[in-house]
Amino acid sequence: MPPRLQPQRLPQPSACQCLRSRPQAVAEPHVFSRSFHKSPAALERNKEAGKAPVRRKTLLRRDMDAWLAGPGFRFRRSSPGSTNYLSAYDKEGNMRRWPEREEATQRARETEDAREAEVVKQEEAEGVDEAERASRAAVRAEARAKRIAEARIPPKERLSDLYPFPLNQAFKSEAVLSEELREELYRQVVVRKMDLQGVSAAYGVDMRRVAAVIRLKTIEKQWIEEGKQLAAPYNEAVLAMLPTTPLRQDGSNMVAHESINDLPVHPATRQQLFYPTSESRNFTREDAAKAFSPSLLPADKRIPHPQLVQLERWNAEDVSRTERLNRFAEIEEKEHAAAVEKERKQKEWKARTQRTVQGRRWDFKFQDISAENVGKDGRSSKGVGHRYGMPHTERKRGEVKIPTSVE
Amino acid sequence: MPRKYHALKVPKVRQDWSKWNLYNLSRIKTPNASKLSFFQQKWAAKSLARAYHNPYVREGQWTRMFDRRLPAVVPMNFQYLARNDGSEQASGRGMGLEEEDAHEMGRSEPGRRKLGMGMAKKSTPYMHMAFYPLERRLDTAIFRAMFASSSKQARQFVTHGWVKVNGKKMTYPGYLLNPGDMFSVEPERVLFATGVQKPVQQKRGAKKAAAEGEEAEEGQEEVNEESTEEPSEQTEVKGSDSKEAESESAPNEADAVPGPEEALKALKKLRNRASHIMEGSKAELTGRRRQELRSISKTVRATMTRFGRRDSKDPEGQSVEELTALLNDIVSKIPKEHLPATEKTSKSEEGSAPKSSNPQAQDPEHEDEYKAAKDAQLLHQALQRARENPYDPSKPYRTPWMPRSYMSAFAFIPRYLEVNQNICSAVYLRHPVARPGIAEVPTPLSAETMGLAFNWYLRRR
C-alpha cells in the first residue's frame, strides 16, 4: 500500500476561492524563511545580514491585488449606460449578458485606428500645415474616444444583473424615478393642481413618494431661484449608476414605478386560524377579516387606493365611462362634505367645552378635563398637570436624550 | 468598534464603498454549517450580520431595538379585488380552483396570473428583515441615500453638524427617523464623500490658493459677501472656457465693485485665475488657447499697473470706467452671435464636426467664420459643463468632480427612501418592509445566515 498523503501536506487552498483571477495550477514561488519583522529598519537589517529577501505582501494581500487588477477592474469606473453590480459579471470578470464585450470594443478600436490612419494619410497628401493638423487630430481623437465608448455600451440589464449582493437573492437594486418623471409629477401636482391620489394612480408611484418628490422639488426650485449651487455632477453620476423608471410621454405603455396598492400585513393576521363554517356559506374577504379580528377591515378598504377597486367594479358592470366618472365625483363630493362637517363639529365641540377669558396680555383658556387621561402610571402627557408634582426621570442615569421627532 | 475593519483573513462585509470591501463581498460565502453545532452556527451568522449592520451600535443597544415581529406587505391587484370577493379562494375542494379548473372556467393561464392569483407562489423573505430597526437610524439612512461612502462617515457627518432633519440641525446619529422625515446633508460634504480623492498636486494648489486668498482678503471686510463669493466660484472654470467665464463674471464684478481698491483686487483675482487655469490643465490646452490666456493675463497686468499709477492721483470714478472698458474688451473677443447656441444644436454639430471640418475648411472665405462659430460652440458647451463642475483647487476633493472608484458596484437606493441628489436631501417615506420575493433591507448575507442571526436574537437561544 502506498504511503498515504497527509492532508496537511496538500497545498492549502487560499482564502480567495470564488473569484480567483490567478490560475490555481501555477505554484507561487515559495519563500521558506518566515519574516516576522517587516518594518523598514528590519528590512534593512535583513539586507545587511545577507538573509533571504523578505516578502513584503502576504498571500492574501496579493490575491486581493490580483483580483482588483483582474476581475475587479470592471468596478473601478461605472459602466456607461448601465448599472455595474457584482452579479452582472462572472468569476473571470466577463459581463454575463454580453460576454463578447471586450472583443467588440477591440474591434471598434481597430476600425477607428484604421480610419484615423486613412485620414492622416489624406491630410499629408493635401499638405495641411502642422499646427492645423494637430488641432484637427485633437478634435478627431475626442470623437473617436466617444465612438469607442458608445461601442462599449452593453444591452439593457436583465433581472439577474441587478443584485448588488451575490449571496442575497432577495435584495434587488430597484429603479428610482428619473428626473423627467420627477419633473412631470411636480408639474401635475403643483402646476395642474391634480390631487395626489390621482397622480399616484396614473403614474404608478406611491402616494407618499409623490408627496416627497414634490417637497424635494420645491426646495430644488427654491435653490435655483436663490442661485444656490446644486450638486448637478453628483446627480448626473448617481442617476447614471442606478436603474431608473423613465417617463413615457404616450400614456399607453406607462410602466408602473412600484406597486401602489400595498396591503400591510396586520398583526392579527399573522397567526393561522382554524375557523369552522358551513360549506354552503359564501365566505368573503370581509368575513375572513372579521374572523381574524372584529375590528379588522377587509383588504379592499385597507389598501391606499380603494377608489380603484370601486371604479373597476363599475367597469366590470359595463357602466359607461362618463357615468363612472360622475359617480366617482359624487362619492368624492360626499367624502369632502363629510370631512367639512367633521371639522365643523370639532370646532363646535371646542367652543362648547372651552371657555376663553380675555386677559390684559393673554387669553386664558379653560377646558373641561377628564381625570382618567393621566393613564395607568399617572405620567401620560395627555393628563392634566403631568408636569407638576411628579419627579422627572430625565436626569436619571442612562436616560436617552435623543429626540424622537423633529417638527 | 471592530479592531480589524477590512480583514482579509476573516472577511467581513461592511457598509462601505471601499475596494477592500468589494473584494470581501465578492468572495464571501455562507459559512459551512456541517461541522458546527447549532449554537456555533448562530454565533457565526450573528457575528457576520452584525459586522455589516452597524457594529457601532452596541450589542445591548441593538438587542433592545430588536423586534421579532417583522413588517411585510402584500401587493394587491385592484382588478382582482374588484372581480372577486374572496370566496373563490374556498371554491373547489376548499383551497381555490386548480389550474385545469381555471381553464375550464375560461380563464386562461396568463389571465390568471394577471389577476394576481399567482402572487402567493413567491415566499416573503422575512429573515432578511431581521435588522430593519437599524435602517431607521439617521446615519444608516444617510449611507443608504448614497450621501456618504460608509455608514461610519455618515455618522461623522451627523456628529459634525452637516446634517439637518426637517430643516433643523441634528447631531445624534442614533436619531430614529419617522416616516415623512426629510434629512439633508451639506452638498459640499456629499461631493467630498462620493468624489475621487484629491491628487497631491491639487492639494498643493489648494494650499497656494488659500494663501493667496488670505492675502487678497486682508482688509476686505466691507465688501459684501456676494462680490467675494462670485469670483471664487468662477475661479475654477477650466481650460478653453476661461475667456468666456471671465466675460461672464465681468459684469457682476463691475456691478459689485465700487472702489479702485476692490477693482484692483478683482483684477488680481482675474490674473490669478488665468494662471491657475494654465497650471491646472496644461495637458488639455492647445497652444493657441494658451496664447490667448497669456494675452489676457498680460492685459490685466498692464491695466493693473496703470491703475496703480492712477490710483495716487485720480478719484475712483475713472478707474471703475477703465475696468468696465477692459472687461468689455474681453467680452468683445468672442463672436457674440454664436454664444447663445442651444444644447441640442451644439451636440449635433459636435457629432458631425470631424466629417464636415475638411470640406468647409478648404473654402477660404468661410473658414474663419466657421472656425469662430465652432470655437464659440465648443466654448459654450465647455462653459456649461465647467460651470456645473468646475476646476477648483480650493475644494477638498478632486475637481472637476468625479464619482469615486468602486462606487457603482454599491450604488442602489432602497425603496423606503426618496432621494433628490441635486439638493442632497432625502425623505424617509416609511419603514422598510418585506414583500413577496423582496426584502427592502439591504444585506449581503444569504437567507440561511440571516435566519440564524435572527434566531440568535430571539429570547431563548
PDB file of C-alpha atoms in Angstrom, chain B residues 133-338:
ATOM      1  CA  PRO B 133     -34.906  48.680  13.091  1.00  0.00           C
ATOM      2  CA  LEU B 134     -31.337  49.776  12.355  1.00  0.00           C
ATOM      3  CA  GLU B 135     -32.376  51.134   8.961  1.00  0.00           C
ATOM      4  CA  ARG B 136     -34.323  53.794  10.805  1.00  0.00           C
ATOM      5  CA  ARG B 137     -31.158  55.285  12.226  1.00  0.00           C
ATOM      6  CA  LEU B 138     -30.121  58.586  10.720  1.00  0.00           C
ATOM      7  CA  ASP B 139     -26.548  57.541   9.939  1.00  0.00           C
ATOM      8  CA  THR B 140     -27.650  54.379   8.172  1.00  0.00           C
ATOM      9  CA  ALA B 141     -30.254  56.287   6.178  1.00  0.00           C
ATOM     10  CA  ILE B 142     -27.628  58.798   5.031  1.00  0.00           C
ATOM     11  CA  PHE B 143     -25.439  55.953   3.843  1.00  0.00           C
ATOM     12  CA  ARG B 144     -28.388  54.298   2.089  1.00  0.00           C
ATOM     13  CA  ALA B 145     -29.248  57.534   0.321  1.00  0.00           C
ATOM     14  CA  MET B 146     -25.683  57.499  -1.068  1.00  0.00           C
ATOM     15  CA  PHE B 147     -24.688  60.721   0.647  1.00  0.00           C
ATOM     16  CA  ALA B 148     -21.712  59.139   2.395  1.00  0.00           C
ATOM     17  CA  SER B 149     -19.268  56.450   1.364  1.00  0.00           C
ATOM     18  CA  SER B 150     -19.690  54.457   4.554  1.00  0.00           C
ATOM     19  CA  SER B 151     -22.066  54.461   7.458  1.00  0.00           C
ATOM     20  CA  LYS B 152     -19.150  55.493   9.649  1.00  0.00           C
ATOM     21  CA  GLN B 153     -18.600  58.558   7.522  1.00  0.00           C
ATOM     22  CA  ALA B 154     -22.325  59.245   7.656  1.00  0.00           C
ATOM     23  CA  ARG B 155     -22.105  59.089  11.411  1.00  0.00           C
ATOM     24  CA  GLN B 156     -19.273  61.592  11.345  1.00  0.00           C
ATOM     25  CA  PHE B 157     -21.269  63.936   9.137  1.00  0.00           C
ATOM     26  CA  VAL B 158     -24.059  63.870  11.686  1.00  0.00           C
ATOM     27  CA  THR B 159     -21.862  64.474  14.713  1.00  0.00           C
ATOM     28  CA  HIS B 160     -20.005  67.245  12.937  1.00  0.00           C
ATOM     29  CA  GLY B 161     -23.233  69.058  12.252  1.00  0.00           C
ATOM     30  CA  TRP B 162     -23.527  68.734   8.472  1.00  0.00           C
ATOM     31  CA  VAL B 163     -26.927  67.084   8.612  1.00  0.00           C
ATOM     32  CA  LYS B 164     -30.361  68.562   9.043  1.00  0.00           C
ATOM     33  CA  VAL B 165     -33.582  66.781   9.770  1.00  0.00           C
ATOM     34  CA  ASN B 166     -36.687  68.674   8.677  1.00  0.00           C
ATOM     35  CA  GLY B 167     -34.528  71.770   8.347  1.00  0.00           C
ATOM     36  CA  LYS B 168     -33.138  71.596  11.862  1.00  0.00           C
ATOM     37  CA  LYS B 169     -29.621  70.584  12.750  1.00  0.00           C
ATOM     38  CA  MET B 170     -29.476  67.074  14.159  1.00  0.00           C
ATOM     39  CA  THR B 171     -26.302  65.848  15.802  1.00  0.00           C
ATOM     40  CA  TYR B 172     -27.451  62.435  17.010  1.00  0.00           C
ATOM     41  CA  PRO B 173     -26.532  59.630  14.590  1.00  0.00           C
ATOM     42  CA  GLY B 174     -28.877  57.385  16.537  1.00  0.00           C
ATOM     43  CA  TYR B 175     -31.920  59.543  15.827  1.00  0.00           C
ATOM     44  CA  LEU B 176     -34.634  57.215  14.603  1.00  0.00           C
ATOM     45  CA  LEU B 177     -36.275  58.701  11.546  1.00  0.00           C
ATOM     46  CA  ASN B 178     -40.031  58.865  11.468  1.00  0.00           C
ATOM     47  CA  PRO B 179     -41.933  58.279   8.249  1.00  0.00           C
ATOM     48  CA  GLY B 180     -42.047  61.595   6.390  1.00  0.00           C
ATOM     49  CA  ASP B 181     -38.847  62.999   7.887  1.00  0.00           C
ATOM     50  CA  MET B 182     -36.619  64.817   5.445  1.00  0.00           C
ATOM     51  CA  PHE B 183     -32.904  64.748   6.043  1.00  0.00           C
ATOM     52  CA  SER B 184     -30.375  66.781   4.128  1.00  0.00           C
ATOM     53  CA  VAL B 185     -26.617  66.740   4.095  1.00  0.00           C
ATOM     54  CA  GLU B 186     -24.439  69.688   3.138  1.00  0.00           C
ATOM     55  CA  PRO B 187     -23.779  69.224  -0.635  1.00  0.00           C
ATOM     56  CA  GLU B 188     -20.098  70.065  -0.228  1.00  0.00           C
ATOM     57  CA  ARG B 189     -19.735  67.179   2.192  1.00  0.00           C
ATOM     58  CA  VAL B 190     -21.590  64.833  -0.122  1.00  0.00           C
ATOM     59  CA  LEU B 191     -19.353  65.755  -3.030  1.00  0.00           C
ATOM     60  CA  PHE B 192     -16.357  65.200  -0.786  1.00  0.00           C
ATOM     61  CA  ALA B 193     -17.612  61.807   0.373  1.00  0.00           C
ATOM     62  CA  THR B 194     -18.598  60.482  -3.037  1.00  0.00           C
ATOM     63  CA  GLY B 195     -15.929  62.116  -5.165  1.00  0.00           C
ATOM     64  CA  VAL B 196     -12.479  60.980  -6.140  1.00  0.00           C
ATOM     65  CA  GLN B 197      -9.830  61.875  -3.634  1.00  0.00           C
ATOM     66  CA  LYS B 198      -7.692  64.847  -4.384  1.00  0.00           C
ATOM     67  CA  PRO B 199      -4.342  64.199  -6.095  1.00  0.00           C
ATOM     68  CA  VAL B 200      -1.228  65.560  -4.456  1.00  0.00           C
ATOM     69  CA  GLN B 201      -0.645  68.439  -6.909  1.00  0.00           C
ATOM     70  CA  GLN B 202      -4.160  69.698  -6.375  1.00  0.00           C
ATOM     71  CA  LYS B 203      -3.659  69.574  -2.633  1.00  0.00           C
ATOM     72  CA  ARG B 204      -0.591  71.747  -3.022  1.00  0.00           C
ATOM     73  CA  GLY B 205      -2.549  74.051  -5.314  1.00  0.00           C
ATOM     74  CA  ALA B 206      -5.238  74.361  -2.680  1.00  0.00           C
ATOM     75  CA  LYS B 207      -2.704  75.481  -0.101  1.00  0.00           C
ATOM     76  CA  LYS B 208      -1.352  78.056  -2.505  1.00  0.00           C
ATOM     77  CA  ALA B 209      -4.831  79.265  -3.384  1.00  0.00           C
ATOM     78  CA  ALA B 210      -5.734  79.526   0.269  1.00  0.00           C
ATOM     79  CA  ALA B 211      -2.612  81.584   0.949  1.00  0.00           C
ATOM     80  CA  GLU B 212      -3.428  83.887  -1.951  1.00  0.00           C
ATOM     81  CA  GLY B 213      -6.966  84.193  -0.776  1.00  0.00           C
ATOM     82  CA  GLU B 214      -5.771  85.306   2.649  1.00  0.00           C
ATOM     83  CA  GLU B 215      -3.560  87.868   1.045  1.00  0.00           C
ATOM     84  CA  ALA B 216      -6.408  89.198  -1.007  1.00  0.00           C
ATOM     85  CA  GLU B 217      -8.822  89.177   1.893  1.00  0.00           C
ATOM     86  CA  GLU B 218      -6.787  91.446   4.084  1.00  0.00           C
ATOM     87  CA  GLY B 219      -8.843  94.498   4.861  1.00  0.00           C
ATOM     88  CA  GLN B 220     -11.726  93.390   2.684  1.00  0.00           C
ATOM     89  CA  GLU B 221     -14.350  93.146   5.403  1.00  0.00           C
ATOM     90  CA  GLU B 222     -16.576  95.841   3.986  1.00  0.00           C
ATOM     91  CA  VAL B 223     -17.025  94.104   0.658  1.00  0.00           C
ATOM     92  CA  ASN B 224     -20.342  92.345   0.685  1.00  0.00           C
ATOM     93  CA  GLU B 225     -20.482  88.583   0.561  1.00  0.00           C
ATOM     94  CA  GLU B 226     -21.667  88.230  -2.978  1.00  0.00           C
ATOM     95  CA  SER B 227     -18.772  90.041  -4.524  1.00  0.00           C
ATOM     96  CA  THR B 228     -16.280  87.901  -2.663  1.00  0.00           C
ATOM     97  CA  GLU B 229     -18.065  84.676  -3.368  1.00  0.00           C
ATOM     98  CA  GLU B 230     -18.757  85.010  -7.017  1.00  0.00           C
ATOM     99  CA  PRO B 231     -15.250  85.319  -8.358  1.00  0.00           C
ATOM    100  CA  SER B 232     -14.126  82.435  -6.202  1.00  0.00           C
ATOM    101  CA  GLU B 233     -16.912  80.349  -7.655  1.00  0.00           C
ATOM    102  CA  GLN B 234     -15.689  81.055 -11.117  1.00  0.00           C
ATOM    103  CA  THR B 235     -12.065  80.644 -10.261  1.00  0.00           C
ATOM    104  CA  GLU B 236     -12.422  77.014 -11.078  1.00  0.00           C
ATOM    105  CA  VAL B 237     -13.501  77.437 -14.648  1.00  0.00           C
ATOM    106  CA  LYS B 238     -11.182  75.305 -16.556  1.00  0.00           C
ATOM    107  CA  GLY B 239      -9.395  75.176 -19.852  1.00  0.00           C
ATOM    108  CA  SER B 240     -10.725  76.635 -23.036  1.00  0.00           C
ATOM    109  CA  ASP B 241     -13.737  78.316 -21.489  1.00  0.00           C
ATOM    110  CA  SER B 242     -11.778  80.542 -19.193  1.00  0.00           C
ATOM    111  CA  LYS B 243     -12.023  83.503 -21.504  1.00  0.00           C
ATOM    112  CA  GLU B 244     -15.736  83.359 -21.615  1.00  0.00           C
ATOM    113  CA  ALA B 245     -16.017  82.677 -17.942  1.00  0.00           C
ATOM    114  CA  GLU B 246     -14.250  85.890 -17.325  1.00  0.00           C
ATOM    115  CA  SER B 247     -16.580  87.687 -19.632  1.00  0.00           C
ATOM    116  CA  GLU B 248     -19.458  86.121 -17.727  1.00  0.00           C
ATOM    117  CA  SER B 249     -18.235  87.196 -14.376  1.00  0.00           C
ATOM    118  CA  ALA B 250     -17.218  90.556 -15.708  1.00  0.00           C
ATOM    119  CA  PRO B 251     -20.479  92.488 -15.439  1.00  0.00           C
ATOM    120  CA  ASN B 252     -21.103  91.055 -11.997  1.00  0.00           C
ATOM    121  CA  GLU B 253     -17.748  92.170 -10.807  1.00  0.00           C
ATOM    122  CA  ALA B 254     -18.203  95.546 -12.367  1.00  0.00           C
ATOM    123  CA  ASP B 255     -21.532  95.875 -10.580  1.00  0.00           C
ATOM    124  CA  ALA B 256     -20.316  94.714  -7.258  1.00  0.00           C
ATOM    125  CA  VAL B 257     -17.006  96.519  -7.235  1.00  0.00           C
ATOM    126  CA  PRO B 258     -17.402 100.068  -6.037  1.00  0.00           C
ATOM    127  CA  GLY B 259     -13.920 101.481  -5.441  1.00  0.00           C
ATOM    128  CA  PRO B 260     -10.479 101.308  -7.033  1.00  0.00           C
ATOM    129  CA  GLU B 261      -9.074  99.032  -4.348  1.00  0.00           C
ATOM    130  CA  GLU B 262     -11.793  96.485  -4.924  1.00  0.00           C
ATOM    131  CA  ALA B 263     -11.321  96.837  -8.650  1.00  0.00           C
ATOM    132  CA  LEU B 264      -7.672  96.121  -8.216  1.00  0.00           C
ATOM    133  CA  LYS B 265      -8.489  93.084  -6.150  1.00  0.00           C
ATOM    134  CA  ALA B 266     -10.906  91.839  -8.772  1.00  0.00           C
ATOM    135  CA  LEU B 267      -8.251  92.274 -11.409  1.00  0.00           C
ATOM    136  CA  LYS B 268      -5.749  90.433  -9.265  1.00  0.00           C
ATOM    137  CA  LYS B 269      -8.202  87.607  -8.973  1.00  0.00           C
ATOM    138  CA  LEU B 270      -8.693  87.592 -12.731  1.00  0.00           C
ATOM    139  CA  ARG B 271      -4.999  87.224 -13.260  1.00  0.00           C
ATOM    140  CA  ASN B 272      -4.678  84.555 -10.611  1.00  0.00           C
ATOM    141  CA  ARG B 273      -7.488  82.670 -12.244  1.00  0.00           C
ATOM    142  CA  ALA B 274      -5.818  82.712 -15.617  1.00  0.00           C
ATOM    143  CA  SER B 275      -2.585  81.415 -14.149  1.00  0.00           C
ATOM    144  CA  HIS B 276      -4.470  78.793 -12.152  1.00  0.00           C
ATOM    145  CA  ILE B 277      -6.178  77.580 -15.276  1.00  0.00           C
ATOM    146  CA  MET B 278      -2.828  77.343 -17.001  1.00  0.00           C
ATOM    147  CA  GLU B 279      -1.370  75.300 -14.179  1.00  0.00           C
ATOM    148  CA  GLY B 280      -4.340  73.090 -13.644  1.00  0.00           C
ATOM    149  CA  SER B 281      -4.880  71.928 -17.174  1.00  0.00           C
ATOM    150  CA  LYS B 282      -1.680  72.260 -19.115  1.00  0.00           C
ATOM    151  CA  ALA B 283      -2.146  68.927 -20.750  1.00  0.00           C
ATOM    152  CA  GLU B 284      -5.595  69.708 -22.084  1.00  0.00           C
ATOM    153  CA  LEU B 285      -4.932  73.160 -23.508  1.00  0.00           C
ATOM    154  CA  THR B 286      -3.911  73.633 -27.094  1.00  0.00           C
ATOM    155  CA  GLY B 287      -1.178  76.055 -27.977  1.00  0.00           C
ATOM    156  CA  ARG B 288      -3.470  78.727 -29.323  1.00  0.00           C
ATOM    157  CA  ARG B 289      -5.642  78.730 -26.226  1.00  0.00           C
ATOM    158  CA  ARG B 290      -2.621  79.034 -24.021  1.00  0.00           C
ATOM    159  CA  GLN B 291      -1.543  82.037 -26.020  1.00  0.00           C
ATOM    160  CA  GLU B 292      -4.923  83.653 -25.571  1.00  0.00           C
ATOM    161  CA  LEU B 293      -4.841  83.072 -21.874  1.00  0.00           C
ATOM    162  CA  ARG B 294      -1.406  84.530 -21.638  1.00  0.00           C
ATOM    163  CA  SER B 295      -2.532  87.621 -23.534  1.00  0.00           C
ATOM    164  CA  ILE B 296      -5.441  88.017 -21.131  1.00  0.00           C
ATOM    165  CA  SER B 297      -3.249  87.893 -18.098  1.00  0.00           C
ATOM    166  CA  LYS B 298      -0.839  90.290 -19.799  1.00  0.00           C
ATOM    167  CA  THR B 299      -3.530  92.887 -20.493  1.00  0.00           C
ATOM    168  CA  VAL B 300      -4.805  92.518 -16.981  1.00  0.00           C
ATOM    169  CA  ARG B 301      -1.344  93.053 -15.579  1.00  0.00           C
ATOM    170  CA  ALA B 302      -0.840  96.104 -17.734  1.00  0.00           C
ATOM    171  CA  THR B 303      -4.133  97.587 -16.623  1.00  0.00           C
ATOM    172  CA  MET B 304      -3.254  96.899 -13.033  1.00  0.00           C
ATOM    173  CA  THR B 305      -0.045  98.816 -13.252  1.00  0.00           C
ATOM    174  CA  ARG B 306      -1.919 101.651 -14.919  1.00  0.00           C
ATOM    175  CA  PHE B 307      -4.392 101.586 -12.046  1.00  0.00           C
ATOM    176  CA  GLY B 308      -1.542 101.621  -9.624  1.00  0.00           C
ATOM    177  CA  ARG B 309      -0.176 104.778 -11.215  1.00  0.00           C
ATOM    178  CA  ARG B 310      -3.504 106.470 -11.494  1.00  0.00           C
ATOM    179  CA  ASP B 311      -4.645 105.499  -8.033  1.00  0.00           C
ATOM    180  CA  SER B 312      -2.487 108.022  -6.302  1.00  0.00           C
ATOM    181  CA  LYS B 313      -3.800 110.899  -8.417  1.00  0.00           C
ATOM    182  CA  ASP B 314      -7.275 110.135  -9.643  1.00  0.00           C
ATOM    183  CA  PRO B 315     -10.590 109.707  -7.916  1.00  0.00           C
ATOM    184  CA  GLU B 316     -12.319 106.358  -8.119  1.00  0.00           C
ATOM    185  CA  GLY B 317     -14.827 107.093 -10.879  1.00  0.00           C
ATOM    186  CA  GLN B 318     -12.359 106.796 -13.704  1.00  0.00           C
ATOM    187  CA  SER B 319     -10.849 103.556 -12.528  1.00  0.00           C
ATOM    188  CA  VAL B 320     -14.217 101.885 -12.489  1.00  0.00           C
ATOM    189  CA  GLU B 321     -14.826 103.065 -16.018  1.00  0.00           C
ATOM    190  CA  GLU B 322     -11.479 101.747 -17.075  1.00  0.00           C
ATOM    191  CA  LEU B 323     -12.243  98.418 -15.537  1.00  0.00           C
ATOM    192  CA  THR B 324     -15.578  98.117 -17.310  1.00  0.00           C
ATOM    193  CA  ALA B 325     -13.924  99.054 -20.575  1.00  0.00           C
ATOM    194  CA  LEU B 326     -11.322  96.387 -20.096  1.00  0.00           C
ATOM    195  CA  LEU B 327     -13.871  93.751 -19.282  1.00  0.00           C
ATOM    196  CA  ASN B 328     -15.971  94.746 -22.263  1.00  0.00           C
ATOM    197  CA  ASP B 329     -12.897  94.366 -24.383  1.00  0.00           C
ATOM    198  CA  ILE B 330     -12.513  90.814 -23.169  1.00  0.00           C
ATOM    199  CA  VAL B 331     -16.165  90.125 -23.922  1.00  0.00           C
ATOM    200  CA  SER B 332     -15.806  91.522 -27.426  1.00  0.00           C
ATOM    201  CA  LYS B 333     -13.133  88.934 -28.217  1.00  0.00           C
ATOM    202  CA  ILE B 334     -15.827  86.315 -28.512  1.00  0.00           C
ATOM    203  CA  PRO B 335     -18.166  86.417 -31.522  1.00  0.00           C
ATOM    204  CA  LYS B 336     -21.409  87.292 -29.801  1.00  0.00           C
ATOM    205  CA  GLU B 337     -23.925  85.971 -32.305  1.00  0.00           C
ATOM    206  CA  HIS B 338     -22.682  82.450 -31.718  1.00  0.00           C
TER     207      HIS B 338
END
